[in-house]
XYZ file of C-alpha atoms in Angstrom:
428
model
C 9.347 15.096 -9.793
C 9.547 11.863 -10.896
C 6.453 10.100 -12.628
C 4.314 7.405 -11.443
C 4.063 4.500 -13.220
C 0.504 4.580 -14.948
C -1.346 2.013 -16.751
C -2.407 2.694 -20.262
C -4.716 -0.628 -20.408
C -7.179 2.177 -18.235
C -10.885 0.642 -17.808
C -12.607 3.360 -19.498
C -15.466 5.666 -17.526
C -18.410 3.291 -18.246
C -17.223 0.736 -16.487
C -18.747 -0.111 -12.831
C -15.481 0.535 -10.279
C -14.901 -2.113 -7.504
C -15.531 -2.507 -4.549
C -12.802 -4.056 -2.601
C -14.666 -4.508 1.098
C -17.806 -4.004 2.084
C -19.089 -3.198 5.412
C -22.546 -2.866 7.087
C -22.922 0.483 9.159
C -25.381 -0.205 11.615
C -23.568 -4.082 12.844
C -20.876 -4.322 15.710
C -17.067 -3.948 14.086
C -15.799 -6.892 15.585
C -18.315 -9.061 13.606
C -17.736 -7.913 10.824
C -15.017 -9.350 7.733
C -12.531 -7.651 6.247
C -11.813 -5.704 9.315
C -8.563 -4.689 11.493
C -7.911 -2.436 14.203
C -3.765 -2.473 14.408
C -1.151 -2.155 12.363
C 1.352 -5.530 12.427
C 3.184 -6.885 8.747
C 1.593 -9.902 8.989
C -1.930 -9.413 8.739
C -3.061 -10.694 5.700
C -4.062 -8.980 2.425
C -8.253 -8.915 1.519
C -8.025 -7.434 -1.838
C -6.390 -7.025 -4.416
C -6.014 -2.390 -5.761
C -6.272 -2.340 -9.576
C -3.119 -0.364 -10.099
C -4.210 3.496 -11.824
C -7.618 3.033 -11.147
C -10.355 3.848 -8.667
C -11.323 1.544 -6.113
C -14.363 1.959 -3.485
C -13.937 0.947 -0.374
C -16.226 0.970 2.990
C -15.781 1.904 5.975
C -17.295 1.374 9.193
C -16.519 4.798 11.926
C -14.208 4.615 14.229
C -15.474 3.286 16.810
C -16.878 0.440 14.478
C -20.180 1.188 15.574
C -19.957 1.657 19.351
C -21.597 5.310 19.095
C -25.757 5.630 18.446
C -27.618 8.924 17.153
C -29.522 9.989 20.512
C -29.492 12.496 22.787
C -27.770 10.441 25.630
C -23.795 10.529 25.826
C -23.779 7.172 28.048
C -22.448 5.386 25.339
C -19.581 7.821 25.439
C -18.946 7.152 28.616
C -18.788 3.063 27.979
C -16.580 3.477 24.600
C -14.141 0.657 24.498
C -10.655 3.136 23.281
C -8.872 -0.089 22.983
C -10.376 -1.164 19.740
C -9.430 2.138 17.862
C -9.224 2.383 14.705
C -11.509 -0.353 12.719
C -9.586 -0.397 9.320
C -10.186 -1.736 5.908
C -8.395 -3.602 4.385
C -4.960 -3.875 3.919
C -4.635 -4.020 0.012
C -1.750 -5.223 -2.039
C -1.188 -2.453 -3.979
C 0.842 -4.837 -7.136
C 4.590 -3.983 -7.833
C 5.272 -2.362 -4.326
C 8.870 -3.163 -2.600
C 10.314 -1.685 -0.052
C 11.499 1.611 -0.835
C 8.780 2.939 -3.401
C 5.884 5.770 -2.966
C 2.091 5.444 -3.368
C 0.706 8.120 -5.070
C -3.246 7.928 -3.717
C -5.783 9.980 -5.444
C -8.752 11.170 -2.929
C -11.557 10.943 -5.211
C -14.333 11.095 -3.295
C -15.100 10.281 0.672
C -18.924 10.465 1.511
C -21.265 9.093 3.870
C -23.218 5.971 3.548
C -26.414 6.867 1.985
C -28.708 4.668 4.597
C -26.189 6.580 7.670
C -26.277 10.625 7.489
C -24.774 11.198 10.413
C -21.360 11.710 12.670
C -20.585 12.380 15.815
C -18.350 14.764 18.089
C -17.145 13.456 21.265
C -15.583 15.482 24.678
C -14.828 13.543 28.050
C -11.638 14.091 30.316
C -8.173 12.956 28.770
C -9.159 11.998 25.124
C -8.001 15.054 23.810
C -5.303 18.369 23.912
C -7.542 20.871 25.248
C -8.304 19.432 29.112
C -7.921 22.765 31.358
C -6.117 21.775 34.830
C -8.932 24.497 36.779
C -11.878 23.303 34.744
C -13.116 19.252 34.131
C -13.916 18.836 30.446
C -17.449 16.780 30.508
C -18.276 13.776 29.075
C -20.383 14.672 25.298
C -21.342 13.955 22.816
C -22.753 16.153 19.005
C -24.693 14.409 16.823
C -23.627 15.580 13.256
C -26.674 15.271 10.096
C -25.642 15.591 6.965
C -27.540 17.428 3.659
C -25.014 17.256 1.014
C -22.337 18.546 1.820
C -23.766 20.526 4.712
C -23.903 19.427 7.968
C -25.438 20.913 11.743
C -26.258 19.344 14.882
C -28.924 19.675 17.068
C -26.361 19.409 19.930
C -24.555 22.525 18.645
C -26.946 24.969 17.516
C -27.249 28.120 15.402
C -24.072 26.401 13.037
C -23.486 24.903 9.982
C -21.042 24.894 7.335
C -19.703 22.766 4.557
C -17.980 19.567 4.586
C -14.632 18.660 3.868
C -14.666 14.966 3.769
C -11.589 12.867 4.499
C -10.080 9.347 5.964
C -8.147 10.403 9.396
C -6.664 7.252 8.919
C -4.822 5.895 5.618
C -1.685 4.100 5.946
C 0.914 1.442 4.717
C 1.901 -1.492 6.970
C 5.346 -1.540 8.869
C 7.783 -3.947 8.563
C 8.450 -5.433 11.232
C 12.089 -3.780 11.703
C 9.539 -0.641 11.696
C 7.053 -1.631 13.796
C 9.986 -2.562 16.590
C 11.132 0.919 16.339
C 7.346 1.930 17.131
C 7.035 -0.236 19.432
C 10.589 0.856 21.859
C 9.897 4.427 21.156
C 6.740 5.112 22.420
C 7.223 2.555 25.485
C 10.228 4.772 25.669
C 8.508 7.800 25.793
C 6.021 6.878 28.521
C 8.254 5.749 30.975
C 9.615 9.116 31.315
C 6.205 10.130 32.014
C 4.194 11.241 28.577
C 0.187 10.508 29.162
C -2.281 9.062 26.541
C 0.341 7.088 25.012
C -1.777 3.527 23.522
C 1.057 0.591 24.014
C 0.605 -2.599 22.410
C -2.167 -4.760 24.137
C -4.602 -7.675 23.196
C -7.655 -6.187 24.569
C -9.344 -4.715 21.470
C -7.826 -6.149 18.843
C -9.056 -7.616 16.070
C -8.521 -8.760 12.286
C -11.840 -9.699 10.912
C -10.331 -12.660 8.407
C -9.644 -16.777 9.715
C -5.915 -16.879 10.634
C -3.603 -19.698 12.270
C -4.009 -19.356 16.139
C -0.936 -18.504 16.375
C -0.573 -15.474 14.251
C -4.062 -13.924 14.944
C -2.141 -14.061 18.940
C 1.195 -12.937 17.460
C -0.798 -10.066 15.940
C -2.818 -9.495 18.713
C 0.105 -8.937 21.311
C 2.593 -7.407 18.672
C -0.170 -4.862 16.916
C 0.696 -1.371 17.000
C -2.084 0.559 18.330
C -4.015 3.107 15.689
C -3.764 6.404 17.760
C -0.934 8.293 16.492
C 0.191 9.037 12.911
C 3.377 8.013 12.325
C 6.217 7.874 9.454
C 3.852 5.055 7.420
C 0.761 7.885 7.460
C -1.743 5.834 9.800
C -3.908 8.338 12.075
C -2.547 12.261 10.363
C -6.197 13.480 10.504
C -5.179 15.931 7.846
C -8.639 17.722 7.283
C -7.298 19.265 3.790
C -6.773 15.177 2.249
C -10.296 15.917 0.886
C -12.039 14.668 -2.577
C -9.562 15.837 -5.382
C -6.490 15.784 -2.918
C -3.473 13.396 -3.333
C -1.326 11.667 -0.219
C 2.008 10.072 -1.071
C 3.514 7.396 1.022
C 5.802 5.298 1.850
C 6.468 1.624 1.493
C 7.813 -0.603 3.676
C 6.622 -4.069 2.772
C 6.273 -5.573 -0.445
C 2.505 -5.361 -1.906
C 2.674 -2.478 0.180
C -0.307 -3.320 2.616
C -2.496 -0.430 2.283
C -5.373 0.321 4.718
C -8.112 3.431 5.156
C -10.712 4.281 7.320
C -11.553 6.684 9.895
C -13.548 8.920 7.955
C -14.796 12.528 9.394
C -17.193 14.469 7.047
C -15.268 18.075 8.629
C -12.423 18.492 10.982
C -10.753 22.016 12.253
C -6.543 21.746 12.005
C -5.231 21.007 14.801
C -8.763 18.606 15.804
C -8.305 18.494 19.487
C -11.291 15.834 20.311
C -12.661 13.933 17.508
C -13.987 15.117 14.252
C -17.165 14.960 12.794
C -16.867 10.414 12.577
C -18.984 8.961 10.695
C -19.381 5.420 8.335
C -18.567 5.745 4.564
C -17.124 5.236 1.254
C -13.944 5.964 0.203
C -13.047 5.990 -3.426
C -9.151 6.249 -4.466
C -6.623 5.854 -7.327
C -3.303 4.637 -6.381
C -0.582 4.621 -8.591
C 3.589 3.238 -7.519
C 6.642 5.849 -7.406
C 9.525 2.973 -7.795
C 12.323 4.634 -5.590
C 9.836 6.911 -4.195
C 11.889 7.419 -0.671
C 15.022 8.647 -1.780
C 14.244 10.793 -5.435
C 11.643 12.764 -3.112
C 13.100 12.180 0.340
C 10.430 10.744 1.817
C 11.048 11.154 5.302
C 6.127 11.052 6.565
C 3.683 11.020 4.410
C 3.187 13.886 1.973
C 0.131 15.505 0.269
C -1.462 17.490 -2.647
C -4.305 19.754 -1.210
C -7.516 19.848 -3.920
C -7.986 22.811 -5.799
C -12.038 22.548 -5.324
C -11.735 22.668 -1.613
C -14.685 25.535 0.371
C -12.147 27.817 2.121
C -13.734 30.221 4.152
C -11.765 33.514 4.081
C -13.656 35.648 6.479
C -12.137 34.390 10.165
C -11.931 35.806 13.891
C -8.329 34.697 14.289
C -7.438 34.197 17.684
C -3.613 34.010 18.967
C -1.135 32.210 21.122
C 2.190 32.298 22.175
C 4.693 29.319 24.260
C 3.697 30.685 27.881
C 1.855 28.354 29.997
C -0.730 29.185 32.215
C 1.009 29.665 35.273
C 3.155 32.194 33.627
C 6.221 30.400 32.824
C 8.193 30.424 29.619
C 8.833 27.568 27.160
C 10.906 26.307 24.884
C 9.035 27.162 21.464
C 6.566 25.041 23.268
C 4.211 24.804 20.068
C 1.564 22.831 21.696
C 1.234 25.361 24.349
C 1.146 28.373 22.374
C -1.783 26.141 19.865
C -3.832 26.390 23.487
C -2.987 28.777 24.585
C -4.769 30.359 20.732
C -7.924 27.505 21.531
C -8.048 28.785 24.866
C -8.868 31.758 24.160
C -11.438 31.164 21.410
C -13.448 28.667 24.004
C -13.057 31.720 25.816
C -14.344 34.501 23.401
C -17.526 31.387 22.203
C -18.493 31.202 25.526
C -19.124 35.185 25.881
C -22.156 34.240 23.247
C -23.855 31.932 25.500
C -21.664 28.494 24.683
C -20.678 26.026 26.842
C -17.308 25.126 27.125
C -17.787 21.731 25.866
C -20.291 23.708 22.665
C -16.817 25.565 22.018
C -14.502 22.611 22.418
C -16.637 20.628 20.130
C -16.575 23.565 17.395
C -12.803 24.357 17.598
C -12.318 20.036 16.493
C -15.098 19.969 13.829
C -15.878 23.371 12.245
C -13.660 24.692 8.867
C -11.869 26.283 11.339
C -7.695 27.714 10.450
C -4.832 26.580 12.119
C -1.349 28.124 11.246
C 1.975 28.476 12.490
C 2.548 32.204 12.464
C 6.197 31.902 14.063
C 8.911 29.745 14.771
C 12.159 32.209 14.442
C 11.394 34.835 17.466
C 12.828 32.697 20.438
C 11.122 32.047 23.073
C 7.781 32.224 21.149
C 6.135 30.091 18.461
C 3.055 32.178 17.264
C -0.170 30.157 16.546
C -2.920 31.440 15.488
C -6.237 30.048 15.542
C -8.658 31.082 12.483
C -13.224 30.834 13.706
C -14.498 31.398 10.532
C -18.139 34.365 10.900
C -20.178 32.474 7.922
C -20.727 29.274 9.802
C -23.011 31.008 12.545
C -26.443 32.286 11.650
C -25.449 35.487 14.189
C -23.024 37.985 14.384
C -19.844 37.134 16.504
C -17.735 40.034 15.966
C -16.112 41.674 18.421
C -18.833 44.941 17.895
C -22.015 42.535 18.556
C -20.758 41.593 21.788
C -22.138 44.617 23.304
C -25.725 43.274 23.216
C -24.887 40.403 25.691
C -24.909 36.794 25.700
C -27.818 33.981 24.740
C -28.707 30.645 26.554
C -27.905 28.083 23.837
C -28.441 24.780 24.690
C -25.360 22.165 25.348
C -24.245 18.412 23.348
C -25.793 15.258 25.185
C -24.678 14.457 28.789
C -24.297 10.954 30.747
C -27.501 9.866 31.973
C -27.893 10.964 35.921
C -27.913 7.681 36.593
C -24.410 7.013 34.997
C -22.524 10.328 36.408
C -20.061 9.761 38.363
C -17.065 10.635 39.514
C -13.489 9.738 38.504
C -15.171 6.447 37.053
C -14.245 3.813 34.321
C -15.922 2.014 32.284
C -16.417 -2.031 31.679
C -12.900 -1.253 29.911
C -10.886 -0.145 32.186
C -10.833 3.495 30.655
């Protein structure tokens, strides 16, 4: 592999690590500096990255402080999803040119000491596990952090070690790439795809002093941060935890690197939200000149951390590419994943969990999802492994003979706000 440029005059470990962006996790995102909610090459950089040296970036949670630590999900009903995600940056990487690759060491991801909690959300249309016969309820679960472990008063009998990571990390697109994103995503939306987030002015934000014309153009043209793309972005790689590396392509001079959407833990596949949190990312960036060509990099590449905790004792569910109506699909990977997940949800409900409890666990716990087989057409085989050790009771099949238990549910919408087919004040 080509070697990254590593400056020889690195500062000693005794020197303070600079913080390039500071935020207040207790204030709304739309009031804070050096935050942006769109991808656009013309968003000015807010600081220079010290190449080859550690630096810190403070990050808001993805919603920008819209979710509260309480036992009612009314704030989830009121979420403005057009403002996803609140990212810190962008940052200028000295010497970076289009065609280069950033080698980024994830040194540490941690929550703020003053904000030792995160949350997970379920809602109809938000994730990938809506069932045609069962409505997904709007819920919220609050997860409290105690060092490297987490548990939730809203999902009883479970605790586990987290694997903190950035859900979003990416470089700015060029104008040409931005136009490609806009066109190809508009095309799939025209063909009936649901949930495609296209450019919209509502929710767009850049926490800088900009000329009105520039701000208007960024808000009008800026790509939504919801999907991951070839530049990185919202790739939601749970393994991108402390001690890992990620390689990202450069499309504009200086790269314009941004980071945010920190997670305390996330399951492989993340069918709804992870454990979303505000916190601090400590990173180090090196540069691989011409890396896009020399590495054949068409999308982000990453190296896992040798320190990542793995739960090896799992109960594993499998799914095939046959939809819920019994129709065979042509190697449908998402169909196979959904089948494995629905089997796991049905199984966990036998122990007294609600459907939303199970949905949450499949999104936030250290669940291991694998592509087992792809060549045996017409079926993909996807597996989903639930760690046995995260429960304080036995969930093996031999324990089912004792029957289920009553487990209290996650926070739901208040009775006064509970409406059918309603929308919130943002039209969502």
